[in-house]
Coordinates of C-alpha atoms and ligand atoms in Angstrom, one line a residue:
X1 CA 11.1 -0.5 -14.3
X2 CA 11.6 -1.0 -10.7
X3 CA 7.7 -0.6 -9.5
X4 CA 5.8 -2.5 -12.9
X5 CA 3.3 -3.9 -10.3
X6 CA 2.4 -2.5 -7.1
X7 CA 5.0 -2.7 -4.1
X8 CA 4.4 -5.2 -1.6
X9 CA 6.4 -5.2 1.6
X10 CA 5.6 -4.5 4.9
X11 CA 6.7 -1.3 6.6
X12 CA 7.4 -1.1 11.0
X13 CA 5.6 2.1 11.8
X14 CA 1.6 0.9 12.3
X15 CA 2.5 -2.3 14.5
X16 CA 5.8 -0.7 16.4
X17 CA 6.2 2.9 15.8
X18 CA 9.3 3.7 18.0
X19 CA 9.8 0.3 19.7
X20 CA 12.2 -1.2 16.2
X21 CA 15.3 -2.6 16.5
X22 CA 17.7 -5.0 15.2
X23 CA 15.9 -8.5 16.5
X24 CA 11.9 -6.8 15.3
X25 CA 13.2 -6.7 12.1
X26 CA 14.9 -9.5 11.7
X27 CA 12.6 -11.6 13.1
X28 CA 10.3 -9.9 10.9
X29 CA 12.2 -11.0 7.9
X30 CA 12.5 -14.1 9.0
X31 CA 8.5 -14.8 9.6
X32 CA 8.0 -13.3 6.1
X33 CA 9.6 -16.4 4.8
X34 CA 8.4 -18.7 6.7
X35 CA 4.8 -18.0 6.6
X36 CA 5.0 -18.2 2.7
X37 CA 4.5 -13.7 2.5
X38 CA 7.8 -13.9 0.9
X39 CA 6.1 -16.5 -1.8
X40 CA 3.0 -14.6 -2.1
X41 CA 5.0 -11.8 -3.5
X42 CA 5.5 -9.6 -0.1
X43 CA 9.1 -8.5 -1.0
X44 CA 10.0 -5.1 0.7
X45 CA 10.8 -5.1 4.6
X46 CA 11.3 -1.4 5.4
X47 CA 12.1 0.7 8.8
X48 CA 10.0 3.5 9.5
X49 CA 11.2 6.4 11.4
X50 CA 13.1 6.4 15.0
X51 CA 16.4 4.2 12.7
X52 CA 18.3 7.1 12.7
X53 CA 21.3 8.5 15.2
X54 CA 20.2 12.1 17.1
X55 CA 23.3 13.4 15.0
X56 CA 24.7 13.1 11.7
X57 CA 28.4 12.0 11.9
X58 CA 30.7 14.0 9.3
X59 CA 27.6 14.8 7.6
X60 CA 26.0 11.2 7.1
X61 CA 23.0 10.1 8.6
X62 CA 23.7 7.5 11.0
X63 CA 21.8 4.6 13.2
X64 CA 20.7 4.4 16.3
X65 CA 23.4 2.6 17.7
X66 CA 21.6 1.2 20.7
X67 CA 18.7 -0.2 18.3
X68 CA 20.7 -1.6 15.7
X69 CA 24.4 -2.7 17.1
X70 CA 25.4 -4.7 14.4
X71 CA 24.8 -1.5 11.9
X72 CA 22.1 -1.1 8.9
X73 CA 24.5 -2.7 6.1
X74 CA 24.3 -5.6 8.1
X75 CA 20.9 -5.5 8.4
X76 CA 20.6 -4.8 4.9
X77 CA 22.9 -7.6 4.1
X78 CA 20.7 -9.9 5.8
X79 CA 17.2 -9.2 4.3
X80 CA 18.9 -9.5 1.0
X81 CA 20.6 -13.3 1.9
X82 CA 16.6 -14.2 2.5
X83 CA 15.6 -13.2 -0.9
X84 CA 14.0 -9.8 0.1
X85 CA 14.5 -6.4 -0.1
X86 CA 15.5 -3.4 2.2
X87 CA 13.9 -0.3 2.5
X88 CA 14.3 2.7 4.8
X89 CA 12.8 6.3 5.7
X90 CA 13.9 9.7 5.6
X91 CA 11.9 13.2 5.0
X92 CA 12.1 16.1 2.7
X93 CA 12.3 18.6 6.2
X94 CA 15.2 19.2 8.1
X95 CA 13.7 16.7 10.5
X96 CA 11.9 13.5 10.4
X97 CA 8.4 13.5 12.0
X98 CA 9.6 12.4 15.1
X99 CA 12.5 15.3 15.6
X100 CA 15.4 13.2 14.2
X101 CA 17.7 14.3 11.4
X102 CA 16.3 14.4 7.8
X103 CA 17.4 15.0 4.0
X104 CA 16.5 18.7 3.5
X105 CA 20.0 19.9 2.2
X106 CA 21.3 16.6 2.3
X107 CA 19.8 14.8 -0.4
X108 CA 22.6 13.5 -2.5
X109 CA 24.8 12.6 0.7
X110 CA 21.7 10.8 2.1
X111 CA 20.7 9.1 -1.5
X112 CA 24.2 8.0 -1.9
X113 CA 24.7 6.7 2.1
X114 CA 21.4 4.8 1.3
X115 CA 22.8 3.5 -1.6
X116 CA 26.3 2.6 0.3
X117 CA 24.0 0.6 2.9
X118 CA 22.0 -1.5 -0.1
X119 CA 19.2 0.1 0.6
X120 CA 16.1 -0.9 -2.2
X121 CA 13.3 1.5 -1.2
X122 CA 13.1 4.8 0.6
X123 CA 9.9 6.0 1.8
X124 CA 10.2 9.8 2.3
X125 CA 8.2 11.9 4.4
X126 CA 7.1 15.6 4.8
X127 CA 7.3 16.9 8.5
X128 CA 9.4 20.0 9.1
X129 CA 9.3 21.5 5.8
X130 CA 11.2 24.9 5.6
X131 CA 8.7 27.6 5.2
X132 CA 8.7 29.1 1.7
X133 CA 10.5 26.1 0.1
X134 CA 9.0 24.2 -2.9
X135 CA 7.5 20.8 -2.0
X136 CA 7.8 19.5 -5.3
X137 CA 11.3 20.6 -5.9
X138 CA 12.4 19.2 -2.9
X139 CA 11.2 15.5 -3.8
X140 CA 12.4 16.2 -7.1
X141 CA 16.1 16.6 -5.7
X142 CA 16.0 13.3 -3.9
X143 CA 14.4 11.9 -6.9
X144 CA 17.6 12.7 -9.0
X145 CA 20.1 12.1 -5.9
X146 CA 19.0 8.6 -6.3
X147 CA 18.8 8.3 -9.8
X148 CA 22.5 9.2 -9.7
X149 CA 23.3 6.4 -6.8
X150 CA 23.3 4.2 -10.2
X151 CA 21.2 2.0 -8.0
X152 CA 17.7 0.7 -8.2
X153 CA 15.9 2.5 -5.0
X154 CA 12.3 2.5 -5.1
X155 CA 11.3 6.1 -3.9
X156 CA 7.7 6.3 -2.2
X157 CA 6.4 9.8 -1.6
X158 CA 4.9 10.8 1.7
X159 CA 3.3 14.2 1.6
X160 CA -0.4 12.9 2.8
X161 CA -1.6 14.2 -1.0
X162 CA -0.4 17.4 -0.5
X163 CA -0.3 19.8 -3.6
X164 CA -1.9 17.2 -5.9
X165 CA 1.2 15.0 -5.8
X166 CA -0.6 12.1 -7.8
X167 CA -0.5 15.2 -10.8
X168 CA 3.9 15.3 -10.2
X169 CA 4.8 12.4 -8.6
X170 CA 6.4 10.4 -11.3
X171 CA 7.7 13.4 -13.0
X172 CA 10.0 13.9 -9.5
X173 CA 10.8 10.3 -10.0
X174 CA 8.2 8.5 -7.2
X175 CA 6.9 5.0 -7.6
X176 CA 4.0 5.5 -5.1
X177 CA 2.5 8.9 -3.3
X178 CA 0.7 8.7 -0.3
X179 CA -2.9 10.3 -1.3
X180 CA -4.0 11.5 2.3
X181 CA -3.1 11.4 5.9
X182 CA -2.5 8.6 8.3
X183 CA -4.3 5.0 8.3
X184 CA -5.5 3.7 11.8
X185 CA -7.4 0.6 12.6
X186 CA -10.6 1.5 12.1
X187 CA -13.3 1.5 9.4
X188 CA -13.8 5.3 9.6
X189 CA -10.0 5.4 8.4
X190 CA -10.4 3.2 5.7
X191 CA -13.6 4.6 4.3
X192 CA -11.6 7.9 4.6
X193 CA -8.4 6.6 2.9
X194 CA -10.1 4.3 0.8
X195 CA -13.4 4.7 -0.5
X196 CA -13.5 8.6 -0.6
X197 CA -10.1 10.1 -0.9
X198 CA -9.1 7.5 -3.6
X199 CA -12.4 8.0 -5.0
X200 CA -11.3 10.0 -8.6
X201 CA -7.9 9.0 -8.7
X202 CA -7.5 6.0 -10.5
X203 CA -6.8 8.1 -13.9
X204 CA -3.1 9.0 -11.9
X205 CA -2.6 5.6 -10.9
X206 CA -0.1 3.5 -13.5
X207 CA 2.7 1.2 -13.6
X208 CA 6.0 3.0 -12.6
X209 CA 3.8 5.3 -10.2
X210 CA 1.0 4.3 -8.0
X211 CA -1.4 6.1 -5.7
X212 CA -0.7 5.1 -2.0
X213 CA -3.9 4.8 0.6
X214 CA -1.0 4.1 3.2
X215 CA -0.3 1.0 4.8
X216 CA -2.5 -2.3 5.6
X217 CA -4.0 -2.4 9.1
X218 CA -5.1 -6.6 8.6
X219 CA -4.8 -7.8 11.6
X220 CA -3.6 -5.3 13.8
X221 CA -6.7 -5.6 15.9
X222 CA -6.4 -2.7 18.3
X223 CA -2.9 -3.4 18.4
X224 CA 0.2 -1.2 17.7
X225 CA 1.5 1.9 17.8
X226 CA -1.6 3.8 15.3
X227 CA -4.6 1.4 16.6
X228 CA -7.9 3.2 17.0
X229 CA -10.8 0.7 17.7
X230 CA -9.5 -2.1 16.0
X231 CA -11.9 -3.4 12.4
X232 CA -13.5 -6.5 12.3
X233 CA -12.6 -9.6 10.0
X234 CA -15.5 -8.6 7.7
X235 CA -13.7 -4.9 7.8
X236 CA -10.3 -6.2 7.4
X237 CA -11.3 -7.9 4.1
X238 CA -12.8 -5.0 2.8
X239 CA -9.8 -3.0 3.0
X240 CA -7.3 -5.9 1.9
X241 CA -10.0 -6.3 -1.3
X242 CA -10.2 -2.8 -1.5
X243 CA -6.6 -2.0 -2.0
X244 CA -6.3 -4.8 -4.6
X245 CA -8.6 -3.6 -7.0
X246 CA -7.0 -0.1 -6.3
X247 CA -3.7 -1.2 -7.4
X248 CA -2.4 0.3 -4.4
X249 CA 0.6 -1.1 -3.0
X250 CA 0.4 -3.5 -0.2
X251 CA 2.5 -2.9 2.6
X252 CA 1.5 -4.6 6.0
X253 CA 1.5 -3.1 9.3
X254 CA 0.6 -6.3 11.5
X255 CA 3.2 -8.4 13.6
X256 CA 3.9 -11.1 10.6
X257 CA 5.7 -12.9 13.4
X258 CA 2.0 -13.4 15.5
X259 CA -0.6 -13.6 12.8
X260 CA -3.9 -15.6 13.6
X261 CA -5.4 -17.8 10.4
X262 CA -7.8 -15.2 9.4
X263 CA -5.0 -12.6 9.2
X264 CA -2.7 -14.8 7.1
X265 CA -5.8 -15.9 5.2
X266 CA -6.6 -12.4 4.1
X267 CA -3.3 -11.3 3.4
X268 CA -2.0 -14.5 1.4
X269 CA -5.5 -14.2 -1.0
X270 CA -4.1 -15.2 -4.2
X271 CA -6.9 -14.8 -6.6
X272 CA -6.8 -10.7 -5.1
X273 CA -3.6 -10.4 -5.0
X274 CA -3.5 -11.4 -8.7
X275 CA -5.8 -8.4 -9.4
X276 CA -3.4 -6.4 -7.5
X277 CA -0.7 -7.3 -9.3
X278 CA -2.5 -7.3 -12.8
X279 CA 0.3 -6.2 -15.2
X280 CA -2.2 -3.9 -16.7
X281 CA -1.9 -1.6 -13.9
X282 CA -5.5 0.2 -14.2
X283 CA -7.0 1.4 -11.0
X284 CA -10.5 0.4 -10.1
X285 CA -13.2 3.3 -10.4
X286 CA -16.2 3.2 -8.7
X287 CA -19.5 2.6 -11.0
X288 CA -21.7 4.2 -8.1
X289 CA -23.3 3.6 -5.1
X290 CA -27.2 1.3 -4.8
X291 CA -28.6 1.4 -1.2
X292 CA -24.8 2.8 0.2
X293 CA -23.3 -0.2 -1.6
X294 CA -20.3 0.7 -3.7
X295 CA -19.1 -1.1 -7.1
X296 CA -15.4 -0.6 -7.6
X297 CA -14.1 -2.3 -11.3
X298 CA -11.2 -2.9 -12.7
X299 CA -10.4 -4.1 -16.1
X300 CA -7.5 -6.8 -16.0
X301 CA -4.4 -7.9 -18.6
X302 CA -6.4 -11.1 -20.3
X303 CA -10.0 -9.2 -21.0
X304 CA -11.2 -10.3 -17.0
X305 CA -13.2 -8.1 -14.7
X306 CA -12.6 -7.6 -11.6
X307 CA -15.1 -6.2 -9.3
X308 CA -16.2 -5.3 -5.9
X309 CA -19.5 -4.7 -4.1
X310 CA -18.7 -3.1 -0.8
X311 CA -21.5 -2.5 1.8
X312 CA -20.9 0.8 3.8
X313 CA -23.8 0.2 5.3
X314 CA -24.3 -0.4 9.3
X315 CA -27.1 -3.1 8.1
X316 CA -26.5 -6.0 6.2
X317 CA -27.7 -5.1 2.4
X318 CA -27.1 -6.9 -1.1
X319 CA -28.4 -7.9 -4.5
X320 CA -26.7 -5.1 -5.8
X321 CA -26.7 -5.4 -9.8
X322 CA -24.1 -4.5 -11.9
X323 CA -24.6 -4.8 -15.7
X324 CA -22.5 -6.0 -18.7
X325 CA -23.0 -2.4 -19.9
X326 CA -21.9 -0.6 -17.1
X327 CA -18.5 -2.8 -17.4
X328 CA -18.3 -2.1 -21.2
X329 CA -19.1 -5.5 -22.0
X330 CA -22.1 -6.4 -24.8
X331 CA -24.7 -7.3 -22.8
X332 CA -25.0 -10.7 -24.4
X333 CA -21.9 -11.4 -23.7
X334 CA -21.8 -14.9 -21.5
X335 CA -19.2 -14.7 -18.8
X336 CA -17.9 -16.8 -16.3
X337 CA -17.7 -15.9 -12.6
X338 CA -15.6 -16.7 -9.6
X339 CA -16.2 -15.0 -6.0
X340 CA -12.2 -14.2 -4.9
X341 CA -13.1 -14.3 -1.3
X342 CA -14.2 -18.4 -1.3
X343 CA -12.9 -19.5 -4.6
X344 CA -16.1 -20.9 -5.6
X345 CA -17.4 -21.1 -9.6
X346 CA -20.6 -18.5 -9.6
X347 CA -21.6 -19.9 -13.1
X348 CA -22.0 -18.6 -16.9
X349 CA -24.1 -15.1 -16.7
X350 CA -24.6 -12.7 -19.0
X351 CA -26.2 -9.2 -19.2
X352 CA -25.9 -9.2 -15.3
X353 CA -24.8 -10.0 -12.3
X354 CA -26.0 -9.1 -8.9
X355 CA -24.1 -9.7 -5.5
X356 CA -25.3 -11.6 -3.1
X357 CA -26.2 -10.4 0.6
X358 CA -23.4 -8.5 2.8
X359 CA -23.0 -8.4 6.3
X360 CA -22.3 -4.6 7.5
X361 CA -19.0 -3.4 5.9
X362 CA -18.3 -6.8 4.2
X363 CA -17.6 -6.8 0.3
X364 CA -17.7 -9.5 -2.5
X365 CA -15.3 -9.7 -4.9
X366 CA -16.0 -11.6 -8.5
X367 CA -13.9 -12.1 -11.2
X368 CA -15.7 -11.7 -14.6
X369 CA -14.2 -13.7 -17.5
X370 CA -15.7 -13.3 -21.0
X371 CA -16.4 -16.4 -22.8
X372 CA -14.5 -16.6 -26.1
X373 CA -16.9 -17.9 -28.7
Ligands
LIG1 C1 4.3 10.4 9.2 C2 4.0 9.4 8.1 C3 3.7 8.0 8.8 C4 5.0 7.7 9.6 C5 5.4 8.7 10.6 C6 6.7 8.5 11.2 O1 3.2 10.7 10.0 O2 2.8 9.8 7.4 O3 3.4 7.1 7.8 O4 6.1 7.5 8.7 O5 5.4 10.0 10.0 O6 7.1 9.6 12.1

């Protein structure tokens, strides 16, 4: 299975959009190791659009030569001597989002270049799709092109949720599908992306194939090529907490070269990341909504909870209750809890729990563990 948990990477578009080259990504690769991503379980580094030649060169896709002297297999060759993995972009149009050559017509050529290169993962987008064509067969004929590269790509869909993809995309062969538009830093995008779009999804959501919010915007902070007003830390938590009970993969968009401590704090949580990757692979769903407070749960691998209280609110708001019931728990049931933001031991509860107070847009995340008797 090449996707058994969520991916986690991080991808160049949000922080750089066309400003990539050799020495960004490198660097990039480098930072991921030495700021312990790597170790957390951040494995993919992947190029976003704007790689690619203006031409194809007896029929291949090639680099931007000026970008990337020293050539993508190099590149490739590189990430892979750190212990990480490649990944690149290409679209299902005749043109990539940003006008340069793409896959439509080309997919086994392209699937078998990528593979040439040592390319792991290939995020593949939508833009200039030929009138008339069929969407799904068209991702469908990449999915098999790489199948038959004999090599292990991980293939993440990029159609914004068009046509239901979360209904085809593991029968065409995706790991991931994008389920709506573009992220930018700001809450409105996340409670788009996050909170509503994802909203009755989680039954499509599974190992081998996961629904895709789009990338993290932690600590971008107005920064980048897709900022907006920039979220605050509270914000920035929510989303980070959000996509972990999600299962959605995790795929930064911040410089990981320049991160501040409450950017790597967020993004190195290991108690959420631990939900993320719960080898379960079940989606949170949302119980409902108390005073514009939503509870997301999840149930985990060893018979945990994990769930979230999020406050959509502009005004701080709490004690929202969630009960053993609701979690399909018997309600006399003693559990232990933890809060995964601060680590801290909640205590033995049973028939209830109720959050305690959050600031505007910040969340609480507790991890419910049955006692065995
Ligand atoms: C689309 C995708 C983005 C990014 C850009 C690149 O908008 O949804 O994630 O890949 O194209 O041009």
């Amino acid at each position: 299975m090449i996707a058994p948990t969520p991916p986690m990477g991080w991808n160049s578009w949000n922080t750089f959009g066309r400003e990539i080259d050799e020495d960004v990504i490198r660097s990039t690769a480098d930072a991921m190791v030495a700021t312990g991503l790597k170790d957390a379980g951040y494995r993919y580094v992947c190029i976003d659009d704007l790689w690619e030649a203006d031409e194809r060169v007896d029929g291949r896709l090639t680099w931007d030569a000026a970008k990337f002297p020293g050539g993508i297999p190099a590149l490739a060759d590189y990430i892979h001597g750190l212990g990480l993995k490649f990944g690149i972009y290409s679209c299902s149009g005749t043109h990539t989002c940003a006008g340069k050559p793409a896959s439509f017509g080309y997919e086994e050529i392209d699937a078998q270049t990528f593979a040439d290169w040592g390319v792991d993962f290939l995020k593949y987008d939508h833009c200039y799709f030929p009138p008339g064509a069929d969407p799904r067969a068209a991702y469908a004929r990449m999915g098999q092109a790489l199948r038959m590269t004999g090599r292990p790509i991980l293939y993440s869909l990029c159609n914004w949720g068009g046509n239901e993809v979360w209904t085809w995309g593991a029968a065409v062969g995706g790991h991931m599908w994008r389920t709506g538009g573009d992220i930018n830093d700001s809450w409105e995008s996340i409670v788009h992306l996050g909170f509503r779009r994802q909203k009755d999804l989680h039954p499509w959501g599974r190992p081998n194939g996961w629904n895709d919010p789009d990338m993290l915007v932690v600590g971008m902070r107005n920064r980048g090529n897709v900022a907006r007003e920039g979220c605050s830390e509270d914000e920035y938590r929510s989303h980070f907490a959000l996509w972990c009970l999600q299962a959605a993969p995790l795929m930064i968009g911040c410089d990981v070269r320049d991160m501040d401590p409450a950017t790597k704090a967020i993004l190195l949580n290991r108690d959420l990341i631990a939900v993320n990757q719960d080898p379960l692979g079940v989606q949170a769903a949302c119980l409902g909504s108390h005073r514009r407070c939503e509870v997301w749960a999840r149930p985990l691998a060893n018979g945990d909870l994990a769930v979230g209280f999020f406050n959509l609110h502009e005004k701080p708001q709490g004690n929202v209750p969630v009960a053993w019931e609701q979690l399909h728990l018997h309600d006399r049931r003693p559990c232990r809890l933890t809060d995964l933001g601060s680590g801290e031991d909640l205590g033995t509860h049973s028939r209830v729990f109720t959050s305690g107070s959050l600031a505007p847009h910040a969340c609480q995340v507790v991890r419910i563990s049955p006692q065995r008797t």
